[in-house]
Coordinates of C-alpha atoms and ligand atoms in Angstrom, one line a residue:
M104 CA -6.2 -31.0 4.2
K105 CA -6.4 -27.3 3.2
R106 CA -3.5 -25.7 1.5
I107 CA -3.0 -22.1 2.5
V108 CA -0.5 -19.5 1.2
F109 CA 0.7 -16.6 3.4
L110 CA 2.1 -13.8 1.3
S111 CA 4.7 -11.6 3.0
G112 CA 6.5 -8.7 1.3
T113 CA 8.0 -6.8 4.3
R114 CA 9.1 -7.1 7.9
A115 CA 6.0 -5.1 8.7
D116 CA 3.5 -7.6 7.4
F117 CA 5.6 -10.6 8.6
G118 CA 5.4 -9.4 12.2
K119 CA 1.6 -9.3 11.8
L120 CA 1.3 -12.7 10.1
K121 CA 3.8 -14.6 12.2
S122 CA 1.5 -15.7 15.0
L123 CA -1.1 -16.8 12.4
I124 CA 1.5 -18.7 10.4
D125 CA 2.7 -20.4 13.7
I126 CA -0.7 -21.6 14.8
M127 CA -1.8 -22.8 11.4
N128 CA 1.5 -24.5 10.8
R129 CA 0.8 -26.6 14.0
D130 CA -2.7 -27.5 12.9
P131 CA -2.6 -30.9 11.1
G132 CA -5.6 -29.9 8.9
F133 CA -3.5 -27.4 7.0
E134 CA -0.5 -27.3 4.7
V135 CA 1.1 -24.0 5.1
H136 CA 3.1 -22.3 2.3
I137 CA 4.9 -18.9 2.5
F138 CA 5.4 -16.7 -0.6
A139 CA 8.2 -14.4 0.5
T140 CA 9.0 -11.4 -1.7
G141 CA 9.5 -7.6 -1.7
M142 CA 11.8 -6.1 0.9
H143 CA 12.5 -9.6 2.3
M144 CA 14.5 -10.2 -0.8
Q145 CA 16.5 -7.0 -0.9
S146 CA 19.8 -7.0 1.0
R147 CA 19.7 -3.2 1.1
Y148 CA 16.7 -3.5 3.4
G149 CA 18.1 -6.2 5.6
G150 CA 17.3 -9.3 3.4
T151 CA 14.7 -10.2 6.0
V152 CA 13.8 -13.5 4.3
N153 CA 16.4 -14.8 6.7
E154 CA 14.1 -14.1 9.6
I155 CA 11.4 -16.2 8.0
E156 CA 13.8 -19.0 7.4
K157 CA 15.1 -18.9 10.9
C158 CA 11.5 -19.6 12.2
G159 CA 11.9 -23.1 10.6
Y160 CA 8.7 -23.0 8.5
P161 CA 8.4 -25.6 5.7
N162 CA 7.5 -24.5 2.2
I163 CA 9.1 -21.1 1.9
Y164 CA 9.0 -19.9 -1.7
K165 CA 11.4 -16.9 -2.4
Y166 CA 10.6 -14.6 -5.2
I167 CA 12.4 -11.4 -6.2
N168 CA 9.8 -8.8 -7.4
H169 CA 11.8 -5.6 -7.5
L170 CA 13.7 -4.0 -10.3
A171 CA 16.7 -1.8 -10.5
E172 CA 14.4 1.3 -10.6
I173 CA 11.7 1.1 -8.0
S174 CA 8.5 1.7 -9.7
M175 CA 5.6 0.4 -7.6
D176 CA 3.3 -0.3 -10.5
L177 CA 5.9 -2.6 -12.1
V178 CA 6.6 -4.2 -8.8
L179 CA 2.9 -5.0 -8.6
A180 CA 2.9 -6.4 -12.1
K181 CA 5.9 -8.6 -11.3
T182 CA 4.5 -9.9 -8.1
I183 CA 1.2 -10.8 -9.8
E184 CA 3.3 -12.7 -12.4
G185 CA 5.3 -14.6 -9.8
L186 CA 2.5 -15.4 -7.5
S187 CA 0.2 -16.4 -10.3
G188 CA 2.7 -19.0 -11.5
F189 CA 3.2 -20.2 -8.0
C190 CA -0.5 -20.6 -7.4
Q191 CA -0.9 -22.6 -10.7
E192 CA 1.7 -24.9 -9.4
I193 CA 0.5 -25.5 -5.9
E194 CA -3.2 -24.8 -6.3
P195 CA -3.9 -23.3 -2.8
D196 CA -7.4 -23.2 -1.2
L197 CA -6.7 -19.8 0.4
I198 CA -4.3 -16.9 0.0
I199 CA -3.7 -14.8 3.1
I200 CA -2.5 -11.3 2.8
H201 CA -1.9 -8.4 5.2
G202 CA -2.3 -4.7 5.1
D203 CA -1.7 -2.1 2.4
R204 CA 1.4 -2.9 0.3
V205 CA 1.5 -3.6 -3.4
E206 CA 2.4 -7.2 -2.6
A207 CA -0.9 -7.6 -0.8
L208 CA -2.7 -6.1 -3.8
A209 CA -1.0 -8.6 -6.0
G210 CA -2.2 -11.4 -3.7
A211 CA -5.8 -10.2 -3.8
I212 CA -5.8 -9.8 -7.6
V213 CA -4.3 -13.3 -8.2
G214 CA -6.7 -14.9 -5.8
S215 CA -9.9 -13.1 -6.9
L216 CA -9.1 -13.5 -10.7
N217 CA -8.4 -17.2 -10.2
N218 CA -11.3 -18.1 -7.9
I219 CA -9.0 -18.8 -5.0
L220 CA -10.4 -17.6 -1.6
V221 CA -8.6 -14.5 -0.3
A222 CA -8.4 -13.5 3.3
H223 CA -7.2 -10.0 4.1
I224 CA -5.8 -9.2 7.5
E225 CA -6.2 -5.7 9.0
G226 CA -8.4 -4.0 6.4
G227 CA -10.8 -1.2 7.3
E228 CA -8.1 1.1 8.6
V229 CA -7.2 4.6 7.5
S230 CA -3.8 6.2 6.9
G231 CA -2.0 8.6 4.5
T232 CA 0.3 7.9 1.5
I233 CA -0.4 5.4 -1.2
D234 CA -1.2 2.8 1.5
E235 CA -4.6 4.3 1.9
L236 CA -5.6 3.6 -1.7
I237 CA -4.0 0.2 -1.8
R238 CA -5.6 -1.0 1.5
H239 CA -9.2 -0.3 0.4
A240 CA -8.5 -1.7 -3.1
V241 CA -7.2 -4.9 -1.4
S242 CA -10.3 -5.1 0.7
K243 CA -12.6 -4.9 -2.3
M244 CA -10.6 -7.7 -4.1
S245 CA -10.7 -9.9 -1.0
H246 CA -13.5 -12.4 -0.1
T247 CA -13.0 -12.4 3.7
H248 CA -11.6 -9.9 6.2
F249 CA -9.9 -10.3 9.6
V250 CA -9.9 -6.9 11.2
A251 CA -8.3 -5.4 14.3
N252 CA -11.4 -3.8 15.9
D253 CA -15.1 -2.8 15.5
I254 CA -14.3 0.5 13.9
A255 CA -12.4 -1.3 11.1
K256 CA -15.4 -3.6 10.7
K257 CA -17.8 -0.7 10.4
R258 CA -15.6 0.9 7.7
L259 CA -15.7 -2.2 5.6
I260 CA -19.4 -2.4 6.0
Q261 CA -19.5 1.2 4.8
M262 CA -17.5 0.1 1.8
G263 CA -20.2 -2.3 0.8
E264 CA -18.6 -5.5 2.3
E265 CA -20.9 -8.2 3.7
E266 CA -21.0 -8.3 7.4
E267 CA -20.8 -12.1 7.5
S268 CA -17.4 -12.0 5.7
I269 CA -15.8 -9.8 8.4
Y270 CA -14.2 -11.3 11.5
V271 CA -12.9 -9.1 14.3
I272 CA -9.8 -10.9 15.7
G273 CA -7.6 -8.0 16.8
S274 CA -4.2 -7.2 15.4
P275 CA -2.1 -10.4 15.3
D276 CA 1.1 -8.5 16.2
V277 CA -0.3 -8.0 19.6
D278 CA -0.1 -11.7 20.1
L279 CA 3.7 -11.3 20.0
M280 CA 3.8 -7.9 21.7
L281 CA 2.1 -9.3 24.8
S282 CA 4.0 -12.6 24.7
E283 CA 6.2 -13.5 27.7
K284 CA 8.8 -14.8 25.3
L285 CA 10.3 -11.5 24.1
P286 CA 14.1 -11.3 24.4
T287 CA 15.6 -9.3 27.2
L288 CA 16.9 -5.8 26.5
E289 CA 20.4 -6.9 27.5
S290 CA 20.4 -9.7 25.0
V291 CA 19.1 -7.4 22.2
K292 CA 21.6 -4.7 23.0
E293 CA 24.4 -7.2 23.0
Y294 CA 23.4 -8.9 19.7
Y295 CA 22.9 -5.6 17.9
E296 CA 25.8 -3.9 19.6
I297 CA 23.8 -1.0 20.9
F298 CA 25.8 0.6 23.7
F299 CA 23.4 3.4 24.7
D300 CA 21.9 3.5 28.2
E301 CA 19.0 5.6 27.0
Y302 CA 17.8 5.9 23.4
A303 CA 14.9 6.8 21.2
I304 CA 13.9 5.1 18.0
L305 CA 13.7 6.9 14.7
L306 CA 11.7 5.2 11.9
F307 CA 10.7 7.5 9.0
H308 CA 9.2 6.3 5.7
P309 CA 8.5 8.1 2.5
V310 CA 5.0 9.5 1.7
T311 CA 4.7 8.6 -2.0
T312 CA 2.5 11.7 -2.7
E313 CA 5.1 14.1 -1.2
V314 CA 8.2 12.8 -2.9
A315 CA 9.1 16.2 -4.2
H316 CA 9.6 17.5 -0.6
L317 CA 11.0 14.4 1.0
E318 CA 14.6 15.4 1.0
G319 CA 13.8 18.7 2.7
Y320 CA 11.5 17.0 5.2
T321 CA 14.2 14.4 6.1
N322 CA 16.8 17.1 6.5
A323 CA 14.6 19.1 8.9
L324 CA 14.0 15.9 10.9
I325 CA 17.7 15.2 11.0
D326 CA 18.4 18.7 12.2
A327 CA 15.9 18.2 15.0
V328 CA 17.4 14.9 16.2
I329 CA 21.0 16.3 16.1
Q330 CA 19.9 19.4 18.1
S331 CA 18.1 17.2 20.6
G332 CA 21.5 15.8 21.6
L333 CA 19.8 12.4 22.4
K334 CA 20.9 8.9 21.2
Y335 CA 18.9 7.2 18.5
V336 CA 18.4 3.7 17.1
V337 CA 17.6 4.5 13.5
I338 CA 15.8 1.9 11.3
Y339 CA 15.9 2.3 7.5
P340 CA 12.7 3.3 5.7
N341 CA 10.7 0.8 3.6
N342 CA 11.3 0.6 -0.1
D343 CA 8.3 2.9 -1.2
L344 CA 8.8 5.5 -3.9
G345 CA 11.2 8.1 -2.5
S346 CA 13.1 6.0 0.1
H347 CA 16.4 6.8 -1.6
H348 CA 15.9 10.5 -0.6
I349 CA 15.7 9.5 3.1
L350 CA 18.7 7.1 2.8
R351 CA 20.8 9.8 1.1
A352 CA 19.9 12.4 3.7
Y353 CA 20.8 9.9 6.5
E354 CA 24.4 9.7 5.2
R355 CA 24.9 13.0 7.1
I356 CA 24.5 11.2 10.5
M357 CA 25.6 7.6 9.8
G358 CA 28.6 6.8 11.8
L359 CA 28.1 9.6 14.3
P360 CA 28.3 8.4 17.9
N361 CA 24.7 9.2 18.8
F362 CA 23.2 7.2 16.0
R363 CA 23.1 3.4 15.5
F364 CA 21.6 2.4 12.1
F365 CA 20.0 -0.8 11.1
P366 CA 18.3 -1.8 7.8
S367 CA 15.9 -3.8 9.9
V368 CA 15.8 -5.5 13.3
R369 CA 14.1 -8.8 14.0
F370 CA 10.5 -8.3 15.0
E371 CA 10.7 -9.6 18.6
A372 CA 14.0 -7.7 19.2
F373 CA 12.4 -4.5 17.8
L374 CA 9.5 -4.9 20.2
T375 CA 12.0 -5.2 23.1
L376 CA 13.8 -2.1 21.9
L377 CA 10.5 -0.2 21.6
K378 CA 9.3 -1.3 25.0
H379 CA 12.4 0.3 26.6
A380 CA 12.8 3.4 24.3
K381 CA 12.4 6.9 25.6
F382 CA 10.1 7.5 22.7
I383 CA 9.6 6.6 19.0
L384 CA 9.8 9.3 16.4
G385 CA 8.8 9.2 12.7
N386 CA 5.8 7.9 10.8
S387 CA 5.8 4.2 11.3
S388 CA 2.6 2.3 12.2
S389 CA 4.6 1.1 15.1
G390 CA 4.4 4.5 16.8
I391 CA 0.6 4.5 16.3
R392 CA -0.2 0.9 17.0
E393 CA 2.5 -0.6 19.1
A394 CA 3.9 2.2 21.3
P395 CA 0.6 2.8 23.1
Y396 CA 0.5 -0.8 24.3
Y397 CA 3.8 -0.3 26.1
G398 CA 3.0 3.2 27.3
V399 CA 6.0 4.6 25.2
P400 CA 5.7 8.2 24.0
S401 CA 5.2 8.5 20.3
I402 CA 5.9 11.4 18.0
N403 CA 4.0 11.1 14.7
V404 CA 5.6 13.3 12.0
G405 CA 3.6 14.5 9.0
T406 CA 0.8 12.9 7.1
R407 CA 1.6 9.2 6.6
Q408 CA -0.5 8.0 9.5
H409 CA -3.3 10.5 8.7
N410 CA -6.4 9.9 10.9
R411 CA -4.8 6.8 12.4
A412 CA -3.5 8.3 15.6
L413 CA -6.6 7.4 17.8
H414 CA -4.7 7.8 21.0
D415 CA -4.7 11.2 22.8
D416 CA -1.1 10.8 24.0
I417 CA 0.4 10.5 20.5
I418 CA 2.2 13.8 19.7
N419 CA 1.4 14.8 16.1
T420 CA 3.8 17.3 14.5
D421 CA 4.5 18.8 11.1
Y422 CA 7.8 18.5 9.3
R423 CA 9.5 21.6 10.6
T424 CA 12.7 21.3 12.8
E425 CA 11.2 23.5 15.6
S426 CA 8.0 21.6 15.7
I427 CA 9.8 18.3 15.9
L428 CA 12.2 19.5 18.6
Q429 CA 9.3 20.8 20.7
A430 CA 7.6 17.4 20.3
I431 CA 10.8 15.7 21.4
H432 CA 10.9 17.8 24.5
R433 CA 7.3 17.0 25.3
A434 CA 7.9 13.3 24.7
M435 CA 10.8 13.2 27.2
S436 CA 8.5 14.1 30.1
L437 CA 5.3 12.3 28.9
K438 CA 4.1 9.2 30.7
P439 CA 1.3 7.9 28.4
K440 CA -1.3 5.6 29.7
K441 CA -1.1 2.0 28.3
V442 CA -4.0 1.4 25.9
E443 CA -5.0 -1.7 24.0
L444 CA -6.7 -0.4 20.8
F445 CA -6.3 -3.4 18.6
G446 CA -7.1 -6.5 20.5
D447 CA -5.8 -8.4 23.5
G448 CA -3.3 -10.8 21.9
K449 CA -5.5 -13.8 21.1
S450 CA -5.9 -13.2 17.3
D451 CA -4.1 -16.5 16.4
V452 CA -6.5 -18.6 18.4
L453 CA -9.5 -16.9 16.9
F454 CA -8.1 -17.1 13.4
R455 CA -7.5 -20.9 13.8
E456 CA -11.1 -21.4 15.0
I457 CA -12.5 -19.5 12.1
L458 CA -10.3 -21.4 9.5
N459 CA -11.6 -24.6 11.1
S460 CA -15.2 -23.7 10.6
E461 CA -17.3 -24.9 7.7
N462 CA -18.9 -21.4 7.4
F463 CA -15.6 -19.9 6.4
W464 CA -15.0 -22.3 3.6
N465 CA -18.5 -21.8 2.3
T466 CA -17.8 -18.1 1.7
S467 CA -19.0 -17.3 -1.8
K468 CA -16.4 -16.1 -4.3
Q469 CA -19.1 -14.0 -5.9
K470 CA -19.2 -10.9 -3.8
H471 CA -22.3 -8.6 -3.5
F472 CA -22.1 -5.0 -2.7
R473 CA -24.2 -4.3 0.4
D474 CA -25.8 -0.9 0.4
L475 CA -26.2 0.8 3.8
V476 CA -29.5 2.3 2.7
E477 CA -32.0 1.4 0.0
W478 CA -31.2 4.0 -2.8
K479 CA -34.0 5.2 -5.0
N480 CA -33.7 6.9 -8.4
S481 CA -35.1 10.0 -6.9
D482 CA -32.3 10.2 -4.2
Ligands
LIG1451 N1 9.5 -3.6 12.7 C1 10.4 -4.7 12.8 N2 11.7 -4.4 12.7 C2 12.2 -3.1 12.5 C3 11.3 -2.1 12.4 C4 9.9 -2.4 12.5 O1 10.0 -5.8 13.0 O2 13.4 -3.0 12.4 C5 8.0 -3.9 12.8 C6 7.3 -3.1 13.8 O3 7.2 -3.7 15.0 C7 5.9 -3.0 13.2 C8 6.2 -3.0 11.7 O4 7.5 -3.6 11.6 O5 5.1 -4.1 13.5 C9 6.2 -1.6 11.2 O6 7.0 -1.5 10.2 P1 7.3 -0.3 9.3 O7 7.5 1.0 10.1 O8 8.5 -0.7 8.5 O9 6.1 -0.1 8.3 P2 4.6 0.5 8.4 O10 3.8 -0.5 9.2 O11 4.7 1.8 9.1 O12 4.2 0.6 7.0

């Protein structure tokens, strides 16, 4: 019996881990644990640990890693402390982390420094903000990689990772996105009391390296959505450095009839809302990775998803009100082609197969940097 720990710090990584947790939880060869921390434990951001609990998984360990003042380095330190103690107690064979958050970095550090195998889901991608630095650092501290496509695999090889340690399984959130079991729009609207016929989704996060300008950027964005005259389902930003600027600026439109605010919406319900939205606006990965699957227009504001918008139909804009308004007008008449850039929804099955292979468990914890070319002193 192998004991495996999934670490989840946000709704964003939980949606991507969920199909993997489900399938491994049903496999009798594995004992699944979930270390839930980060935004899941913050009521201000929806207290989304409830969503994990509602799934009925056994062995959920809840850990509060935030402090009164959000300082991401201290959150990292606290997560390392909590996870390290947890791992000493349950002695896992594998830690599974996702993406580019400080919690994932804590998972990779605790695993690699304690000789516990680490599997990183969805490395090898590019973006802006501090995520870009964290994601590649996590990859370097992880022993194995489960990536969304061949481009991500090539990037990891470029970073010196060994090809045999990289498995292309697609993005696990696609497993749920393409599932037949998503709730109906009517049921979601009823549950969340959304009484709009037509609506767009607004989801805007801080860019940690642009904090000084964030308030201005958010106000320009708010001006654009007000002037558009459309109705919006607005989801709170994540808890990265600067998020309070966004929340404070939102106070201007909270309670207005065209806006319906939520700290967070359950993943499957969010997907249903996205599928039926006129467009999604902001800088969430959802606009880049999920909207194209549903053929929903996507407006990507600013630098957060830098270089990640691979799809021609994604409308990129800067932070100015006029640019955003223009993008909104374009989005209203755009009919993007549906494209599957990150797998076809079978990541969970592939993941289970790999975790059941001897090869995977023979992965050496001593990593070796693989040069792409043979360097000589004279180069
Ligand atoms: N998401 C969700 N509920 C929400 C908003 C987003 O489940 O209320 C999911 C969304 O489908 C996507 C992920 O969370 O898979 C993106 O999250 P977010 O925009 O918070 O973070 P990012 O990935 O851009 O860092």
